[in-house]
């Protein structure tokens, strides 16, 4: 089978315009024909309808319009991109990946196509492929905000906090008044063990949004690491005053009270945290610690086992494993 003639720039529209300015009429005509000539107008009309259907969450209808557009212009990258996204919304990920790759083959210079592909890969936990796709998008469009956010969150999923921090730092440089971005920096610095930088980032977030309960609860965790328990409790109190359904605030306040030996008050907070988020490992882990402090070994063991069942990565957490080892030692478990 003969190979199709390749576009010089990777974009037949760009080639067409370039040839016109250069007076290369035959090449311009060839590019125009390859683009589909007058058929391109009809294809674009159908693509616009597909986009409207996609926005209206009418995914099967969007696919139908894209199919019609491809019959008119088989080389429409936009049609493959929209159809791929519609397939993704229908959870047909193999077809979505195929279409998005086809869109990129037809026009490799559109950052959005790579970003969409990255999102599909992320959804099926192909995180390395997702990062590659987002990185390709950012090579084309370095200040593509959504691609940066998506790559940052993928690094976060992989617990590659240094790389996530680099991405959120770039986001802060793009908009330094965005409190959520400073909050993310605080979280990543916390995970990297730079607690003062974490506090500084949280302070910036609270400067731009003073009533930010999630940041107050997160800052409390940093204060716990620094054993500044009074400040941790104060932040949790303020967070709960702003949002009395915030699990993290009850969890961190309960853990702090356990550190201070206030076991009854700790358990009251941690039971509330579990009630608010029964599928989260954090309050079970914290309550296991409180029971450990109270020398309630069986109860502690049960809570740590529950926490691990909810998040197996805790088996790699040195602090948690040290607590579990202590409980097992007290119970005579080898």
Tab-separated table of C-alpha atoms in Angstrom:
chain	number	residue	atom	x	y	z
A	1	UNK	CA	0.000	0.000	0.000
A	2	UNK	CA	1.362	3.410	-0.937
A	3	UNK	CA	1.991	5.748	1.977
A	4	UNK	CA	0.085	9.010	2.122
A	5	UNK	CA	1.997	12.129	1.325
A	6	UNK	CA	3.138	13.666	4.608
A	7	UNK	CA	2.476	17.256	5.578
A	8	UNK	CA	5.683	19.279	5.750
A	9	UNK	CA	4.843	20.916	9.067
A	10	UNK	CA	2.515	18.244	10.457
A	11	UNK	CA	-0.441	20.560	9.806
A	12	UNK	CA	-1.971	20.684	6.329
A	13	UNK	CA	-3.748	23.981	7.058
A	14	UNK	CA	-0.433	25.618	7.991
A	15	UNK	CA	1.155	24.193	4.847
A	16	UNK	CA	-1.676	25.558	2.702
A	17	UNK	CA	-1.285	29.086	4.079
A	18	UNK	CA	2.502	28.897	3.825
A	19	UNK	CA	2.389	27.778	0.198
A	20	UNK	CA	0.011	30.613	-0.650
A	21	UNK	CA	2.403	33.213	0.759
A	22	UNK	CA	5.304	31.604	-1.102
A	23	UNK	CA	3.406	31.598	-4.379
A	24	UNK	CA	3.701	27.791	-4.618
A	25	UNK	CA	0.295	27.399	-6.221
A	26	UNK	CA	0.467	23.709	-7.095
A	27	UNK	CA	1.582	22.760	-3.597
A	28	UNK	CA	-1.139	24.979	-2.127
A	29	UNK	CA	-3.756	23.302	-4.319
A	30	UNK	CA	-2.480	19.856	-3.319
A	31	UNK	CA	-2.738	20.786	0.384
A	32	UNK	CA	-6.218	22.195	-0.158
A	33	UNK	CA	-7.354	18.972	-1.796
A	34	UNK	CA	-5.785	16.893	0.960
A	35	UNK	CA	-7.597	18.942	3.600
A	36	UNK	CA	-10.809	18.063	1.841
A	37	UNK	CA	-11.378	21.303	-0.055
A	38	UNK	CA	-14.980	22.426	0.195
A	39	UNK	CA	-15.760	19.227	2.097
A	40	UNK	CA	-13.813	20.673	5.033
A	41	UNK	CA	-16.586	23.223	5.571
A	42	UNK	CA	-19.212	20.489	5.826
A	43	UNK	CA	-16.945	18.447	8.102
A	44	UNK	CA	-16.454	21.424	10.407
A	45	UNK	CA	-20.212	21.955	10.563
A	46	UNK	CA	-20.642	18.345	11.681
A	47	UNK	CA	-17.754	18.640	14.145
A	48	UNK	CA	-19.403	21.699	15.679
A	49	UNK	CA	-22.584	19.664	16.148
A	50	UNK	CA	-20.538	16.859	17.692
A	51	UNK	CA	-18.989	19.335	20.112
A	52	UNK	CA	-22.422	20.630	21.105
A	53	UNK	CA	-23.638	17.070	21.662
A	54	UNK	CA	-20.553	16.335	23.767
A	55	UNK	CA	-21.187	19.417	25.917
A	56	UNK	CA	-24.793	18.260	26.359
A	57	UNK	CA	-23.516	14.805	27.452
A	58	UNK	CA	-25.177	13.196	24.431
A	59	UNK	CA	-22.201	10.998	23.733
A	60	UNK	CA	-23.736	8.577	21.230
A	61	UNK	CA	-25.007	11.525	19.219
A	62	UNK	CA	-21.555	13.097	19.310
A	63	UNK	CA	-20.058	9.883	17.938
A	64	UNK	CA	-22.635	9.831	15.127
A	65	UNK	CA	-21.771	13.384	14.070
A	66	UNK	CA	-18.061	12.564	14.188
A	67	UNK	CA	-18.608	9.503	12.009
A	68	UNK	CA	-20.429	11.662	9.488
A	69	UNK	CA	-17.637	14.239	9.586
A	70	UNK	CA	-15.049	11.531	8.931
A	71	UNK	CA	-17.025	10.302	5.907
A	72	UNK	CA	-16.732	13.808	4.487
A	73	UNK	CA	-13.152	14.381	5.629
A	74	UNK	CA	-11.316	11.262	6.827
A	75	UNK	CA	-8.327	13.394	7.858
A	76	UNK	CA	-10.172	15.437	10.472
A	77	UNK	CA	-8.106	15.324	13.660
A	78	UNK	CA	-10.830	17.231	15.518
A	79	UNK	CA	-13.413	14.562	14.687
A	80	UNK	CA	-11.164	11.814	16.063
A	81	UNK	CA	-10.447	13.874	19.180
A	82	UNK	CA	-14.119	14.531	19.936
A	83	UNK	CA	-15.116	10.947	19.169
A	84	UNK	CA	-12.301	9.710	21.401
A	85	UNK	CA	-13.503	11.873	24.264
A	86	UNK	CA	-17.085	10.690	23.743
A	87	UNK	CA	-15.907	7.070	23.878
A	88	UNK	CA	-14.028	7.890	27.083
A	89	UNK	CA	-17.200	9.279	28.628
A	90	UNK	CA	-18.919	6.033	27.656
A	91	UNK	CA	-16.071	4.136	29.382
A	92	UNK	CA	-14.943	2.590	26.089
A	93	UNK	CA	-11.321	3.377	26.826
A	94	UNK	CA	-9.671	1.219	24.164
A	95	UNK	CA	-11.623	2.977	21.426
A	96	UNK	CA	-10.943	6.336	23.085
A	97	UNK	CA	-7.190	5.716	23.116
A	98	UNK	CA	-7.254	4.590	19.485
A	99	UNK	CA	-9.132	7.703	18.362
A	100	UNK	CA	-6.949	10.085	20.336
A	101	UNK	CA	-3.780	8.521	18.941
A	102	UNK	CA	-5.271	8.887	15.456
A	103	UNK	CA	-6.010	12.557	16.155
A	104	UNK	CA	-2.386	13.061	17.202
A	105	UNK	CA	-1.120	11.244	14.106
A	106	UNK	CA	-3.192	13.574	11.932
A	107	UNK	CA	-2.127	16.709	13.785
A	108	UNK	CA	0.688	16.253	16.315
A	109	UNK	CA	0.833	19.969	17.141
A	110	UNK	CA	-2.336	20.245	19.254
A	111	UNK	CA	-1.631	20.127	22.986
A	112	UNK	CA	-5.268	19.403	23.854
A	113	UNK	CA	-5.132	16.009	22.105
A	114	UNK	CA	-2.236	14.869	24.308
A	115	UNK	CA	-3.955	16.198	27.419
A	116	UNK	CA	-7.115	14.249	26.602
A	117	UNK	CA	-5.064	11.123	25.971
A	118	UNK	CA	-3.320	11.588	29.311
A	119	UNK	CA	-6.660	11.840	31.067
A	120	UNK	CA	-7.814	8.526	29.557
A	121	UNK	CA	-4.563	6.823	30.556
A	122	UNK	CA	-4.923	8.218	34.088
A	123	UNK	CA	-8.446	6.818	34.357
A	124	UNK	CA	-7.178	3.270	33.737
A	125	UNK	CA	-4.162	3.760	36.022
A	126	UNK	CA	-1.590	3.805	33.233
A	127	UNK	CA	0.123	6.614	35.086
A	128	UNK	CA	3.468	6.567	33.270
A	129	UNK	CA	1.666	6.844	29.927
A	130	UNK	CA	-0.462	9.655	31.348
A	131	UNK	CA	2.624	11.589	32.443
A	132	UNK	CA	4.199	11.133	29.010
A	133	UNK	CA	1.050	12.450	27.320
A	134	UNK	CA	0.786	15.469	29.645
A	135	UNK	CA	4.492	16.192	29.145
A	136	UNK	CA	4.007	16.126	25.368
A	137	UNK	CA	1.162	18.611	25.745
A	138	UNK	CA	3.389	20.892	27.809
A	139	UNK	CA	6.217	20.710	25.281
A	140	UNK	CA	3.823	22.199	22.736
A	141	UNK	CA	2.117	24.608	25.136
A	142	UNK	CA	4.276	25.181	28.252
A	143	UNK	CA	1.627	27.247	30.041
A	144	UNK	CA	-1.226	24.799	29.436
A	145	UNK	CA	-2.779	25.078	32.890
A	146	UNK	CA	-4.976	21.978	32.805
A	147	UNK	CA	-2.135	19.760	31.570
A	148	UNK	CA	0.072	21.035	34.410
A	149	UNK	CA	-2.657	20.357	36.955
A	150	UNK	CA	-3.266	16.892	35.542
A	151	UNK	CA	0.422	15.982	35.555
A	152	UNK	CA	0.797	17.351	39.083
A	153	UNK	CA	-2.078	15.190	40.307
A	154	UNK	CA	-0.621	12.137	38.554
A	155	UNK	CA	2.721	12.696	40.261
A	156	UNK	CA	0.769	13.044	43.510
A	157	UNK	CA	-0.941	9.691	42.899
A	158	UNK	CA	2.487	8.118	42.402
A	159	UNK	CA	3.738	9.917	45.550
A	160	UNK	CA	6.447	11.618	43.481
A	161	UNK	CA	6.029	14.724	45.576
A	162	UNK	CA	9.172	16.490	44.367
A	163	UNK	CA	7.887	16.426	40.778
A	164	UNK	CA	4.377	17.382	41.868
A	165	UNK	CA	5.892	20.305	43.765
A	166	UNK	CA	7.765	21.479	40.646
A	167	UNK	CA	4.512	21.521	38.677
A	168	UNK	CA	2.517	23.358	41.327
A	169	UNK	CA	5.383	25.846	41.675
A	170	UNK	CA	4.988	26.633	37.976
A	171	UNK	CA	1.233	27.010	38.496
A	172	UNK	CA	1.886	29.470	41.332
A	173	UNK	CA	4.179	31.466	39.062
A	174	UNK	CA	1.343	31.627	36.527
A	175	UNK	CA	-1.118	32.849	39.198
A	176	UNK	CA	0.378	33.631	42.601
A	177	UNK	CA	-2.983	34.736	44.035
A	178	UNK	CA	-4.572	31.282	43.763
A	179	UNK	CA	-4.915	29.949	47.344
A	180	UNK	CA	-5.438	26.322	46.333
A	181	UNK	CA	-2.069	26.247	44.593
A	182	UNK	CA	-0.249	27.489	47.681
A	183	UNK	CA	-2.189	24.875	49.650
A	184	UNK	CA	-0.916	22.142	47.323
A	185	UNK	CA	2.625	23.403	47.834
A	186	UNK	CA	2.087	23.114	51.569
A	187	UNK	CA	0.973	19.501	51.211
A	188	UNK	CA	3.930	18.519	49.025
A	189	UNK	CA	6.456	20.232	51.279
A	190	UNK	CA	4.861	18.347	54.186
A	191	UNK	CA	5.322	15.016	52.421
A	192	UNK	CA	8.922	15.948	51.587
A	193	UNK	CA	9.599	16.714	55.258
A	194	UNK	CA	10.233	20.446	54.793
A	195	UNK	CA	7.828	21.548	57.494
A	196	UNK	CA	8.804	25.211	57.616
A	197	UNK	CA	8.295	25.534	53.859
A	198	UNK	CA	4.957	23.781	54.348
A	199	UNK	CA	3.914	26.334	56.971
A	200	UNK	CA	5.036	29.190	54.722
A	201	UNK	CA	2.959	27.858	51.825
A	202	UNK	CA	-0.113	27.435	54.020
A	203	UNK	CA	0.357	30.991	55.286
A	204	UNK	CA	0.301	32.220	51.670
A	205	UNK	CA	-2.889	30.254	51.001
A	206	UNK	CA	-4.551	31.739	54.085
A	207	UNK	CA	-3.399	35.223	53.091
A	208	UNK	CA	-5.490	34.958	49.938
A	209	UNK	CA	-8.377	33.056	51.584
A	210	UNK	CA	-8.486	33.438	55.351
A	211	UNK	CA	-11.517	31.184	55.864
A	212	UNK	CA	-10.075	28.055	54.281
A	213	UNK	CA	-10.854	25.156	56.659
A	214	UNK	CA	-9.039	22.504	54.606
A	215	UNK	CA	-5.806	24.502	54.805
A	216	UNK	CA	-6.223	25.030	58.537
A	217	UNK	CA	-6.687	21.284	59.045
A	218	UNK	CA	-3.693	20.503	56.827
A	219	UNK	CA	-1.516	23.036	58.643
A	220	UNK	CA	-2.451	21.337	61.896
A	221	UNK	CA	-0.815	18.153	60.575
A	222	UNK	CA	2.395	20.093	60.020
A	223	UNK	CA	2.237	21.517	63.540
A	224	UNK	CA	1.815	17.956	64.854
A	225	UNK	CA	5.069	16.950	63.133
A	226	UNK	CA	6.757	19.906	64.847
A	227	UNK	CA	5.112	18.912	68.155
A	228	UNK	CA	3.443	22.328	68.352
A	229	UNK	CA	0.268	20.790	69.710
A	230	UNK	CA	-1.445	23.947	70.951
A	231	UNK	CA	-1.222	25.470	67.472
A	232	UNK	CA	-2.459	22.242	65.908
A	233	UNK	CA	-5.530	22.189	68.144
A	234	UNK	CA	-6.219	25.874	67.516
A	235	UNK	CA	-6.127	25.342	63.744
A	236	UNK	CA	-8.457	22.344	64.026
A	237	UNK	CA	-10.862	24.305	66.234
A	238	UNK	CA	-10.934	27.114	63.655
A	239	UNK	CA	-11.423	24.634	60.803
A	240	UNK	CA	-14.348	22.940	62.576
A	241	UNK	CA	-15.917	26.326	63.301
A	242	UNK	CA	-15.888	26.943	59.539
A	243	UNK	CA	-16.912	23.411	58.537
A	244	UNK	CA	-18.176	21.032	61.207
A	245	UNK	CA	-18.237	18.147	58.712
A	246	UNK	CA	-14.535	18.239	57.886
A	247	UNK	CA	-13.078	14.831	58.700
A	248	UNK	CA	-9.436	15.964	58.551
A	249	UNK	CA	-9.989	18.549	61.291
A	250	UNK	CA	-11.515	16.017	63.710
A	251	UNK	CA	-8.857	13.462	62.793
A	252	UNK	CA	-5.937	15.821	63.365
A	253	UNK	CA	-7.398	17.226	66.569
A	254	UNK	CA	-8.044	13.723	67.862
A	255	UNK	CA	-4.513	12.617	67.018
A	256	UNK	CA	-3.105	15.698	68.756
A	257	UNK	CA	-5.113	15.008	71.884
A	258	UNK	CA	-3.850	11.426	71.849
A	259	UNK	CA	-0.294	12.769	71.719
A	260	UNK	CA	-1.149	14.845	74.797
A	261	UNK	CA	-2.589	11.819	76.586
A	262	UNK	CA	-6.160	13.139	76.454
A	263	UNK	CA	-7.485	9.783	75.310
A	264	UNK	CA	-11.212	10.241	75.989
A	265	UNK	CA	-11.320	13.542	74.111
A	266	UNK	CA	-9.177	12.043	71.366
A	267	UNK	CA	-11.563	9.121	70.878
A	268	UNK	CA	-14.537	11.470	70.760
A	269	UNK	CA	-12.961	13.356	67.845
A	270	UNK	CA	-11.724	10.224	66.074
A	271	UNK	CA	-15.105	8.496	66.306
A	272	UNK	CA	-16.607	11.576	64.692
A	273	UNK	CA	-13.956	11.460	61.959
A	274	UNK	CA	-14.831	7.818	61.235
A	275	UNK	CA	-18.527	8.655	61.143
A	276	UNK	CA	-17.841	11.410	58.607
A	277	UNK	CA	-15.501	9.320	56.413
A	278	UNK	CA	-15.854	5.586	57.136
A	279	UNK	CA	-13.902	4.649	53.994
A	280	UNK	CA	-10.841	6.744	54.857
A	281	UNK	CA	-7.837	5.032	56.416
A	282	UNK	CA	-6.712	8.143	58.329
A	283	UNK	CA	-9.120	8.131	61.292
A	284	UNK	CA	-8.662	4.378	61.847
A	285	UNK	CA	-4.898	4.864	61.837
A	286	UNK	CA	-5.222	7.766	64.291
A	287	UNK	CA	-7.626	5.889	66.546
A	288	UNK	CA	-5.279	2.888	66.492
A	289	UNK	CA	-2.584	5.241	67.798
A	290	UNK	CA	-4.932	6.563	70.512
A	291	UNK	CA	-5.745	3.032	71.649
A	292	UNK	CA	-2.020	2.252	71.627
A	293	UNK	CA	-1.426	5.219	73.945
A	294	UNK	CA	-4.217	3.904	76.165
A	295	UNK	CA	-2.665	0.398	76.058
A	296	UNK	CA	-5.855	-1.009	74.564
A	297	UNK	CA	-3.871	-3.422	72.417
A	298	UNK	CA	-6.666	-5.451	70.816
A	299	UNK	CA	-8.608	-2.337	69.846
A	300	UNK	CA	-5.444	-0.745	68.525
A	301	UNK	CA	-4.647	-3.829	66.467
A	302	UNK	CA	-8.148	-3.894	64.965
A	303	UNK	CA	-7.954	-0.250	63.925
A	304	UNK	CA	-4.511	-0.558	62.357
A	305	UNK	CA	-5.677	-3.635	60.429
A	306	UNK	CA	-8.698	-1.674	59.198
A	307	UNK	CA	-6.497	1.224	58.130
A	308	UNK	CA	-4.186	-1.100	56.179
A	309	UNK	CA	-7.162	-2.809	54.528
A	310	UNK	CA	-8.240	0.612	53.244
A	311	UNK	CA	-4.761	1.659	52.123
A	312	UNK	CA	-2.141	-1.048	51.662
A	313	UNK	CA	0.566	1.581	51.133
A	314	UNK	CA	0.580	2.030	54.924
A	315	UNK	CA	2.686	-1.135	55.010
A	316	UNK	CA	5.476	1.057	53.608
A	317	UNK	CA	4.964	3.749	56.278
A	318	UNK	CA	7.723	3.397	58.875
A	319	UNK	CA	5.797	5.179	61.627
A	320	UNK	CA	2.676	3.066	61.163
A	321	UNK	CA	4.679	-0.154	60.999
A	322	UNK	CA	6.483	0.810	64.216
A	323	UNK	CA	3.104	1.259	65.940
A	324	UNK	CA	1.889	-2.093	64.618
A	325	UNK	CA	5.094	-3.789	65.778
A	326	UNK	CA	4.621	-2.347	69.264
A	327	UNK	CA	1.025	-3.580	69.431
A	328	UNK	CA	1.999	-7.036	68.217
A	329	UNK	CA	4.808	-7.167	70.753
A	330	UNK	CA	2.397	-6.371	73.576
A	331	UNK	CA	0.019	-9.067	72.299
A	332	UNK	CA	2.816	-11.607	72.016
A	333	UNK	CA	2.464	-11.844	68.236
A	334	UNK	CA	5.668	-12.622	66.362
